Tab-separated table of C-alpha atoms and ligand atoms in Angstrom:
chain	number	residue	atom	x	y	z
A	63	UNK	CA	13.808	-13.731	-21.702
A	64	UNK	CA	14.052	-11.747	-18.702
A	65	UNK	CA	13.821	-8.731	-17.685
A	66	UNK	CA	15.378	-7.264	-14.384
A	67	UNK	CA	14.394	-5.292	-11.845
A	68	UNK	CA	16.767	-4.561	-8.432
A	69	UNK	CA	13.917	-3.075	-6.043
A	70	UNK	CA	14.540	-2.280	-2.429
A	71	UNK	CA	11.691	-2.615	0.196
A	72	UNK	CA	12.863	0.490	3.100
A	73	UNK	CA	11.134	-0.798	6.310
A	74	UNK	CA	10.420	1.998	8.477
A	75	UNK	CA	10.952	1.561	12.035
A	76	UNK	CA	8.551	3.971	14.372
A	77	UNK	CA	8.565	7.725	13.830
A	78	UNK	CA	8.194	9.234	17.413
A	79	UNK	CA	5.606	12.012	17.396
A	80	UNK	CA	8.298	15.104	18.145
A	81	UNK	CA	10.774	13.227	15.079
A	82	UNK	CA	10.975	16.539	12.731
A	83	UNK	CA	9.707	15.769	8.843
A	84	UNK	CA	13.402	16.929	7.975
A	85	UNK	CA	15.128	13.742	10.393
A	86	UNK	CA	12.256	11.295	8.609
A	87	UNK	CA	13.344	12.088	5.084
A	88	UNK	CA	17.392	11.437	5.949
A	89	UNK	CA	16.757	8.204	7.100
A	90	UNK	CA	14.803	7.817	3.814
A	91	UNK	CA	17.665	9.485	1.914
A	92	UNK	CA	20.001	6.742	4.083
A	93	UNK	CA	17.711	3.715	2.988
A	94	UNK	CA	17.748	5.060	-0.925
A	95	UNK	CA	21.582	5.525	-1.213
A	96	UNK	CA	21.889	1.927	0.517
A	97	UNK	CA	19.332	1.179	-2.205
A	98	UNK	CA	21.374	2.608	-4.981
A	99	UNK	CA	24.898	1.115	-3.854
A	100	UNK	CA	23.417	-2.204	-4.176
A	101	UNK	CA	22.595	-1.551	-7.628
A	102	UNK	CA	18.338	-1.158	-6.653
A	103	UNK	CA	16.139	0.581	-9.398
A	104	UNK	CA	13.422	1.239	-7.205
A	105	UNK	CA	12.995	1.523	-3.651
A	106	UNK	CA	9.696	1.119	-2.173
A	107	UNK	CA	9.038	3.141	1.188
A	108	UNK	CA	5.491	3.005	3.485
A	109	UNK	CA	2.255	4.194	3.859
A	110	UNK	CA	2.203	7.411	5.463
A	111	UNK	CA	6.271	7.399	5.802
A	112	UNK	CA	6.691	10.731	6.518
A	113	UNK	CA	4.919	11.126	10.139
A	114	UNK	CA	3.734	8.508	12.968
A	115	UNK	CA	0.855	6.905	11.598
A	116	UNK	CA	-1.666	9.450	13.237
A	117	UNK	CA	-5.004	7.879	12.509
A	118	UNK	CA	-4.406	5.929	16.144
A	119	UNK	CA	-5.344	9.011	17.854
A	120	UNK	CA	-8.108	10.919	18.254
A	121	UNK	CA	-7.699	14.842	17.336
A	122	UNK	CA	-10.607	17.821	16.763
A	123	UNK	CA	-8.153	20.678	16.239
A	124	UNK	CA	-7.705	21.009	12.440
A	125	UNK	CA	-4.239	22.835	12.648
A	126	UNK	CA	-3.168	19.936	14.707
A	127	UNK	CA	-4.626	17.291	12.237
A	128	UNK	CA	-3.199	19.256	9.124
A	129	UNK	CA	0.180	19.257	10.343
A	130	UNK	CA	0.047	15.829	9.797
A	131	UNK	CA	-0.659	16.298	6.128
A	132	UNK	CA	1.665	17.121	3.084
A	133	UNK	CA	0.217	20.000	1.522
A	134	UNK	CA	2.130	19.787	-2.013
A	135	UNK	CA	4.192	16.894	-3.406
A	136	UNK	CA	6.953	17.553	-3.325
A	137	UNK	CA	7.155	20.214	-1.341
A	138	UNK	CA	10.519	22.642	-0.352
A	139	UNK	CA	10.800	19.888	3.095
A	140	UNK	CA	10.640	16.248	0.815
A	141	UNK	CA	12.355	18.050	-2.146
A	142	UNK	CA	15.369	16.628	-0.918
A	143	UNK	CA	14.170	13.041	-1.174
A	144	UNK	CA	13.301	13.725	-5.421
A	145	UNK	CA	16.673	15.629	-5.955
A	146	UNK	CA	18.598	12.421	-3.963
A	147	UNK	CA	16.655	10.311	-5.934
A	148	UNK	CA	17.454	11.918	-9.397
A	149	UNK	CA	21.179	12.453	-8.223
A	150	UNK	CA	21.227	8.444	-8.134
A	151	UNK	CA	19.254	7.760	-10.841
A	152	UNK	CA	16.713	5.347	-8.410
A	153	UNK	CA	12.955	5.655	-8.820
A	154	UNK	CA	10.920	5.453	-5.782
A	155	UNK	CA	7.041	5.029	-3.596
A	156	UNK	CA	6.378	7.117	-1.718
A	157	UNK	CA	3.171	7.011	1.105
A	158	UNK	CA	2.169	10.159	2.355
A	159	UNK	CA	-1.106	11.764	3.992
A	160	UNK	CA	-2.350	14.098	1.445
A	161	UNK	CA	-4.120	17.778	1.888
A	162	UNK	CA	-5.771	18.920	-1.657
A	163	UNK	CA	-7.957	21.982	-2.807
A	164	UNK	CA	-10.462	20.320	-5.072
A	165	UNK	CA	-13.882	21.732	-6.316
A	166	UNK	CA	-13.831	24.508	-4.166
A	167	UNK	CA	-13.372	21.891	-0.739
A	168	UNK	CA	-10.460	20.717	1.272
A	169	UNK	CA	-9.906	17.110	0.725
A	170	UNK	CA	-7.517	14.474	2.406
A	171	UNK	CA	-6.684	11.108	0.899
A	172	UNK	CA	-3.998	8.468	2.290
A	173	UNK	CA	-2.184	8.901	-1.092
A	174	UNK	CA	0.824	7.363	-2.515
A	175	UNK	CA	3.185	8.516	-5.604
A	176	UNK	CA	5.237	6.669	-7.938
A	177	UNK	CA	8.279	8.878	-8.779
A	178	UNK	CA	10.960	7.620	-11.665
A	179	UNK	CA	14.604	7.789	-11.663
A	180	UNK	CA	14.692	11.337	-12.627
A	181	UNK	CA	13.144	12.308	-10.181
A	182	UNK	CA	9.668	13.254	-11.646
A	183	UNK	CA	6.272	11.823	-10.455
A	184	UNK	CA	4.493	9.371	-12.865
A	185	UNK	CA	1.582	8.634	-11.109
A	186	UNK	CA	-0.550	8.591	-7.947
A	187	UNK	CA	-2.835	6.261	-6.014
A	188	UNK	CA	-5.471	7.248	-3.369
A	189	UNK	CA	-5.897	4.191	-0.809
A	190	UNK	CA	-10.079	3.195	-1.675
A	191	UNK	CA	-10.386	1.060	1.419
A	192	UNK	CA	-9.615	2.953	4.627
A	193	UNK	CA	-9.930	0.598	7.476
A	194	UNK	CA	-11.715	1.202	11.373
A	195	UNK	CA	-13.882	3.973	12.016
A	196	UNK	CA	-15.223	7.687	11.697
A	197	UNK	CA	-15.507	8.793	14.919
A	198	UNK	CA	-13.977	8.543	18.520
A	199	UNK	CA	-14.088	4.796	20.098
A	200	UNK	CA	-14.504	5.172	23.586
A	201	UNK	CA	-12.212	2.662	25.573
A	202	UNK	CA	-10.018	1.408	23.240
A	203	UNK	CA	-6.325	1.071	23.816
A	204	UNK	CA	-5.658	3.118	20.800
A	205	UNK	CA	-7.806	4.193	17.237
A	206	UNK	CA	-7.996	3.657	13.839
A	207	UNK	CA	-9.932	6.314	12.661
A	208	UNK	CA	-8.710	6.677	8.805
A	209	UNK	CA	-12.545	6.906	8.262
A	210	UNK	CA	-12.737	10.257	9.833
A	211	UNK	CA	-9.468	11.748	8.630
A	212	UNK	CA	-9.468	10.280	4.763
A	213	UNK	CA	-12.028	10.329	1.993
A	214	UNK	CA	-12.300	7.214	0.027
A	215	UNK	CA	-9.648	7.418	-3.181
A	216	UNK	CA	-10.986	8.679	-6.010
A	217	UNK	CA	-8.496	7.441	-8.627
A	218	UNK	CA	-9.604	4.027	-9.148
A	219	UNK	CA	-7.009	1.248	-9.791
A	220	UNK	CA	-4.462	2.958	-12.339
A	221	UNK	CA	-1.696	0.814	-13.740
A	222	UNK	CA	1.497	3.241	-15.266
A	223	UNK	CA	4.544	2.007	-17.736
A	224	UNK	CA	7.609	2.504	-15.435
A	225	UNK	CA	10.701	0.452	-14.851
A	226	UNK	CA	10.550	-1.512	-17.614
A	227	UNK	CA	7.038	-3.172	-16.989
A	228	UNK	CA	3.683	-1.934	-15.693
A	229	UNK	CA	3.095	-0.986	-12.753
A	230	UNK	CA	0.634	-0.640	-10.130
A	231	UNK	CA	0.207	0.483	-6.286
A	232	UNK	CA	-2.357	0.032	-3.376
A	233	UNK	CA	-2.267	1.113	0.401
A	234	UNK	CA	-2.170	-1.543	3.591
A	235	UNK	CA	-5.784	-2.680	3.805
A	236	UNK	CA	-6.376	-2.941	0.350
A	237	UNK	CA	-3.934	-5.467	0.662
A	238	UNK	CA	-6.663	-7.604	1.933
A	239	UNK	CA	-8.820	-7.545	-0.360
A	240	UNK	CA	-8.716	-10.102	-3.855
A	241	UNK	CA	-10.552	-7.221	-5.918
A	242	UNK	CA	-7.523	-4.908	-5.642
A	243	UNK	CA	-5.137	-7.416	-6.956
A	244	UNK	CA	-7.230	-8.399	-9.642
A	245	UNK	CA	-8.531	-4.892	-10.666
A	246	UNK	CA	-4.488	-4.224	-11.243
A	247	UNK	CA	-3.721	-7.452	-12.194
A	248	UNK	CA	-6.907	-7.115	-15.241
A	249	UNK	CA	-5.016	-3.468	-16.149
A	250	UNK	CA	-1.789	-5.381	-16.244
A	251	UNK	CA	0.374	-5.283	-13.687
A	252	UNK	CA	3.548	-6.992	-13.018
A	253	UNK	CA	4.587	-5.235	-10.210
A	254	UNK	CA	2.480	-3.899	-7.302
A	255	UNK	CA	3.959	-1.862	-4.552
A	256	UNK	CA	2.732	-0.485	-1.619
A	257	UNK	CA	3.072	0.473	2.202
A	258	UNK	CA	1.741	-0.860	5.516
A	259	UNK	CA	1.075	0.268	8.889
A	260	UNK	CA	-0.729	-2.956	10.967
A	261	UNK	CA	-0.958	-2.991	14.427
A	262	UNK	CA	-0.711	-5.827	16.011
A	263	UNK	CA	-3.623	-5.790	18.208
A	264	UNK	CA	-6.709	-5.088	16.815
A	265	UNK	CA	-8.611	-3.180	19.055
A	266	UNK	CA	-12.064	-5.092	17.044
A	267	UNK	CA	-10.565	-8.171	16.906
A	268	UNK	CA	-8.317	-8.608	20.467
A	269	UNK	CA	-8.255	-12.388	20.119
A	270	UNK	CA	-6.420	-12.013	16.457
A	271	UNK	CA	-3.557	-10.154	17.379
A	272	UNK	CA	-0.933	-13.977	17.244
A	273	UNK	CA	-2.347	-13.943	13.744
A	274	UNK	CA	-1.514	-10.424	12.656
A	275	UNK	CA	1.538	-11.459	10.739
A	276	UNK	CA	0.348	-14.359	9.229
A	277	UNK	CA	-2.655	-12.572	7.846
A	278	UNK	CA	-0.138	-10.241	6.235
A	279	UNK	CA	1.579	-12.322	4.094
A	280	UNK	CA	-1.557	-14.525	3.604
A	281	UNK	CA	-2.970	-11.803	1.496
A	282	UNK	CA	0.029	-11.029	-0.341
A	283	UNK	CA	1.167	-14.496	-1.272
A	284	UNK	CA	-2.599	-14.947	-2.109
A	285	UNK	CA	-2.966	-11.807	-4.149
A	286	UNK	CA	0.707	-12.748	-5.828
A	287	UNK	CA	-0.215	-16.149	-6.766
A	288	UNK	CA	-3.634	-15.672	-7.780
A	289	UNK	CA	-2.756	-12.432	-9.993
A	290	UNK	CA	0.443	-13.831	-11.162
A	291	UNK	CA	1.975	-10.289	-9.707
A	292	UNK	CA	4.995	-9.249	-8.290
A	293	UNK	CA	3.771	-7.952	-4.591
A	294	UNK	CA	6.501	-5.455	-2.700
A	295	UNK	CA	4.900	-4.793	0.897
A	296	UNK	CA	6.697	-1.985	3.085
A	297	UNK	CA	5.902	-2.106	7.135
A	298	UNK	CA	6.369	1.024	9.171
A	299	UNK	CA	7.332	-1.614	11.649
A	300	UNK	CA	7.584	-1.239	15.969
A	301	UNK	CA	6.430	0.143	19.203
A	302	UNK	CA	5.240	4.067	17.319
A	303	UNK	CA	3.910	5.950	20.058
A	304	UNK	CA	2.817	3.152	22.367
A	305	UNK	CA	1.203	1.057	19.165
A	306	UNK	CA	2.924	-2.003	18.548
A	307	UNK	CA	3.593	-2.253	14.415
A	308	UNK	CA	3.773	-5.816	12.778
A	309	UNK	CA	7.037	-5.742	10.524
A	310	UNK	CA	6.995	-8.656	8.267
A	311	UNK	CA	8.380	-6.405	5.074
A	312	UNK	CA	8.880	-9.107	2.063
A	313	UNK	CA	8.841	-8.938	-1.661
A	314	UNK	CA	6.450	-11.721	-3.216
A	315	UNK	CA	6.889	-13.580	-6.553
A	316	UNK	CA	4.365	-14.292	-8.988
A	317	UNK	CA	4.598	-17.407	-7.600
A	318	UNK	CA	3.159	-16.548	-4.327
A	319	UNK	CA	6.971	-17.358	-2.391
A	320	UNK	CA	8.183	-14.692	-0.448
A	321	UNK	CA	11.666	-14.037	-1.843
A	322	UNK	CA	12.957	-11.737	0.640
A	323	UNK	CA	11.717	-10.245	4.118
A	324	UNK	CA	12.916	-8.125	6.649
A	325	UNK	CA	14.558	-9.599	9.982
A	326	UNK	CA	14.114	-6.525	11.786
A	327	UNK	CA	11.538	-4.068	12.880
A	328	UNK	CA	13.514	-1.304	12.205
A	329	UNK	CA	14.787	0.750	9.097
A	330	UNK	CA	16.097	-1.782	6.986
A	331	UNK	CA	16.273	-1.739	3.144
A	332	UNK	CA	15.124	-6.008	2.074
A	333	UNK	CA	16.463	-6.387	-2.031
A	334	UNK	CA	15.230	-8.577	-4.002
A	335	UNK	CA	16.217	-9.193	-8.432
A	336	UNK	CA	12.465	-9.435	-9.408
A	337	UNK	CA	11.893	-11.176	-13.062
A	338	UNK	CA	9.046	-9.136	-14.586
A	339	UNK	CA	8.899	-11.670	-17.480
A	340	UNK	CA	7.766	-14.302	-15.025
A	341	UNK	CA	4.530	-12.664	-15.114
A	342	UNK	CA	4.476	-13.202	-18.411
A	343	UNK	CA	5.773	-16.906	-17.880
A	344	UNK	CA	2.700	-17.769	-15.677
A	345	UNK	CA	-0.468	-15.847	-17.514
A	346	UNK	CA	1.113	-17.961	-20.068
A	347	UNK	CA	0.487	-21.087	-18.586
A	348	UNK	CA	-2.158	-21.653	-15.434
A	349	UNK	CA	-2.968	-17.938	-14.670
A	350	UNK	CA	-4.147	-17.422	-18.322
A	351	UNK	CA	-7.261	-14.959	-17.491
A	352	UNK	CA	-8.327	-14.501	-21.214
A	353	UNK	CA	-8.156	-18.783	-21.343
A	354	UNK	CA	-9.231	-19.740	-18.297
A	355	UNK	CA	-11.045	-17.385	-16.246
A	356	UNK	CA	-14.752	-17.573	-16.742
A	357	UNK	CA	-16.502	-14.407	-15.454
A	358	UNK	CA	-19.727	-14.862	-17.631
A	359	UNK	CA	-20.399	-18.523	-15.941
A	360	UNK	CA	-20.095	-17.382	-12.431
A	361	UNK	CA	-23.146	-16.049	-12.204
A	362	UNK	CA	-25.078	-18.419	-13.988
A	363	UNK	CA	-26.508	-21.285	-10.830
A	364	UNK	CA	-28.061	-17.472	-9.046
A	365	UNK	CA	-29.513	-16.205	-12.163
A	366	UNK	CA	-30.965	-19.625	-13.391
A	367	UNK	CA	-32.603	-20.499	-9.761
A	368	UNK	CA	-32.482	-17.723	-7.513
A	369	UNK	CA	-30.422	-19.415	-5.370
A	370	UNK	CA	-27.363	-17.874	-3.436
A	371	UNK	CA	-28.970	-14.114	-4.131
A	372	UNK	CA	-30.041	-12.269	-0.798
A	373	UNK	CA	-34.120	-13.483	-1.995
A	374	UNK	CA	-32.793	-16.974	-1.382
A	375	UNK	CA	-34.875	-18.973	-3.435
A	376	UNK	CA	-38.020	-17.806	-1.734
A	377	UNK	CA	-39.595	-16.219	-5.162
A	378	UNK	CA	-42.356	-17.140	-6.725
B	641	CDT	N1	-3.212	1.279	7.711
B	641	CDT	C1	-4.084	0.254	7.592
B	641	CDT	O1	-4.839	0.169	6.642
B	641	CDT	N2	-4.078	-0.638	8.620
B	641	CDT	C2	-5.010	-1.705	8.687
B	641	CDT	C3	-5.276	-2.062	10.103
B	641	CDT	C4	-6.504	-2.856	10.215
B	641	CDT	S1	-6.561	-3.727	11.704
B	641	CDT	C5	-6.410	-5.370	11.149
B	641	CDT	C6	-4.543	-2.971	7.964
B	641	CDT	O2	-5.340	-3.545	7.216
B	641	CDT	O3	-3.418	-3.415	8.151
């Protein structure tokens, strides 16, 4: 058995900082009728797709930092972008910065929606691990300060039926963690989409930036194979306002190969025929988590001797 799915992966190339919302969302409207001519069901764009990626600079004036933020999804400005996508019949992802009233407080999330191919939302995902730092970093060549301008998601790992399989999404650094993978992957997911915006220097880590691209698909091939997922990963790829963007935009089998990746680091829409049965096919077989995986022994050397727990085995 299989059971198709055409999905598009829209690289982004950089969105300069005076590029109005309106001329982001037509080259998004440009990548999802490419998507639809070649027959895609989904298109996947990036995290925070809509405006530079504005946590690499430092800002205190709130009108200034809200501007950044949508304020209602969709709005009248990326109603266009739902009503394309309906008029085509393509679902999309969507990564946006996002600007809620909740319990009486203003809250911001880097947020994400899934949105179906008429056009209506099915779900949402707040990014839970929000890289760098909550406050200014003197000296640095640029910042990554999602720390000061994002809460921590509050929605957990939610998996959603859509396109024909389950479906789940996370946001660029959770990429690099196993537990994200495996928290969808447990609430199962066959598909996992999501968007990216890596710089290739890291202002913490100067000596890693050669290995910025590698540690990319490193985590996704990893968090394929391991989760027996199908991983989409969408780069807002480039030089955005002086910050240099890894592009590196692939869709990842179940079998950790990377079936299809971007040659560019510009807009450019990667397609790839993704199998959701092989999921199936492979937690069948060596990925089996209800067969093989043994949660209740790993525990069991740390519990029986102390050893390996933060007390060492310095008790009694
Ligand atoms: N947007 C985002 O989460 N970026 C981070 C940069 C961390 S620096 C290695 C990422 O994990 O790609």
């Amino acid at each position: 058995m299989s059971r198709l799915l055409t999905i598009g992966a829209a690289q982004q190339g950089p969105v300069a900082g005076d590029m109005p919302r309106s001329a982001v969302i037509e080259r998004l409207i440009d990548l999802m009728r490419q998507g639809a001519e070649a027959g895609c069901d989904l298109i996947v764009f990036t995290e925070v797709a809509l405006v530079p990626f504005f946590p690499h600079w430092h800002m205190t004036d709130e009108s200034q930092i809200d501007a950044y933020f949508e304020h209602e999804m969709p709005s009248p400005e990326t109603q266009p972008l739902f009503d394309e996508a309906a008029r085509l019949g393509v679902g999309f992802h969507l990564g946006f910065a996002e600007l809620t009233a909740e319990e009486g407080e203003i809250r911001r999330y880097n947020s994400s929606v899934l949105v179906g191919a008429d056009g209506r939302i099915i779900g949402k995902y707040r990014k839970i691990h929000l890289p760098g730092y909550d406050r200014y970093q003197p000296g640095q060549p640029f910042q990554n300060l999602e720390k000061l301008y994002f809460r921590v998601g509050d929605l957990g790992f939610p998996t959603w039926r859509a396109f024909g399989g389950t479906v789940g999404m996370m946001i660029c650094n959770d990429r690099r963690w196993p537990e994200s993978y495996r928290m969808l992957a447990l609430r199962g997911a066959e598909l996992i989409v999501m968007g990216y915006n890596t710089p290739v220097h890291n202002p913490a880590n100067p000596a890693s930036g050669h290995l910025a691209g590698f540690h990319n698909h490193l985590s996704l091939q990893a968090g394929a194979y391991q989760n027996a997922v199908w991983v989409v990963a969408v780069a807002k790829a480039g030089v955005e306002e002086g910050v240099e963007q890894i592009g590196g935009t692939c869709v990842v089998a179940p079998t950790g190969q990377i079936v299809a990746q971007a040659t560019t680091l510009e807009d450019e829409l990667v397609i790839a025929r993704c199998d959701l049965d092989l999921t199936q096919r492979l937690r069948r077989a060596t990925l089996n988590f209800a067969a093989h995986r043994r949660i209740e022994h790993y525990d069991l050397i740390s519990r029986r001797t102390g050893f390996g727990t933060p007390e060492g085995g310095d008790e009694d």
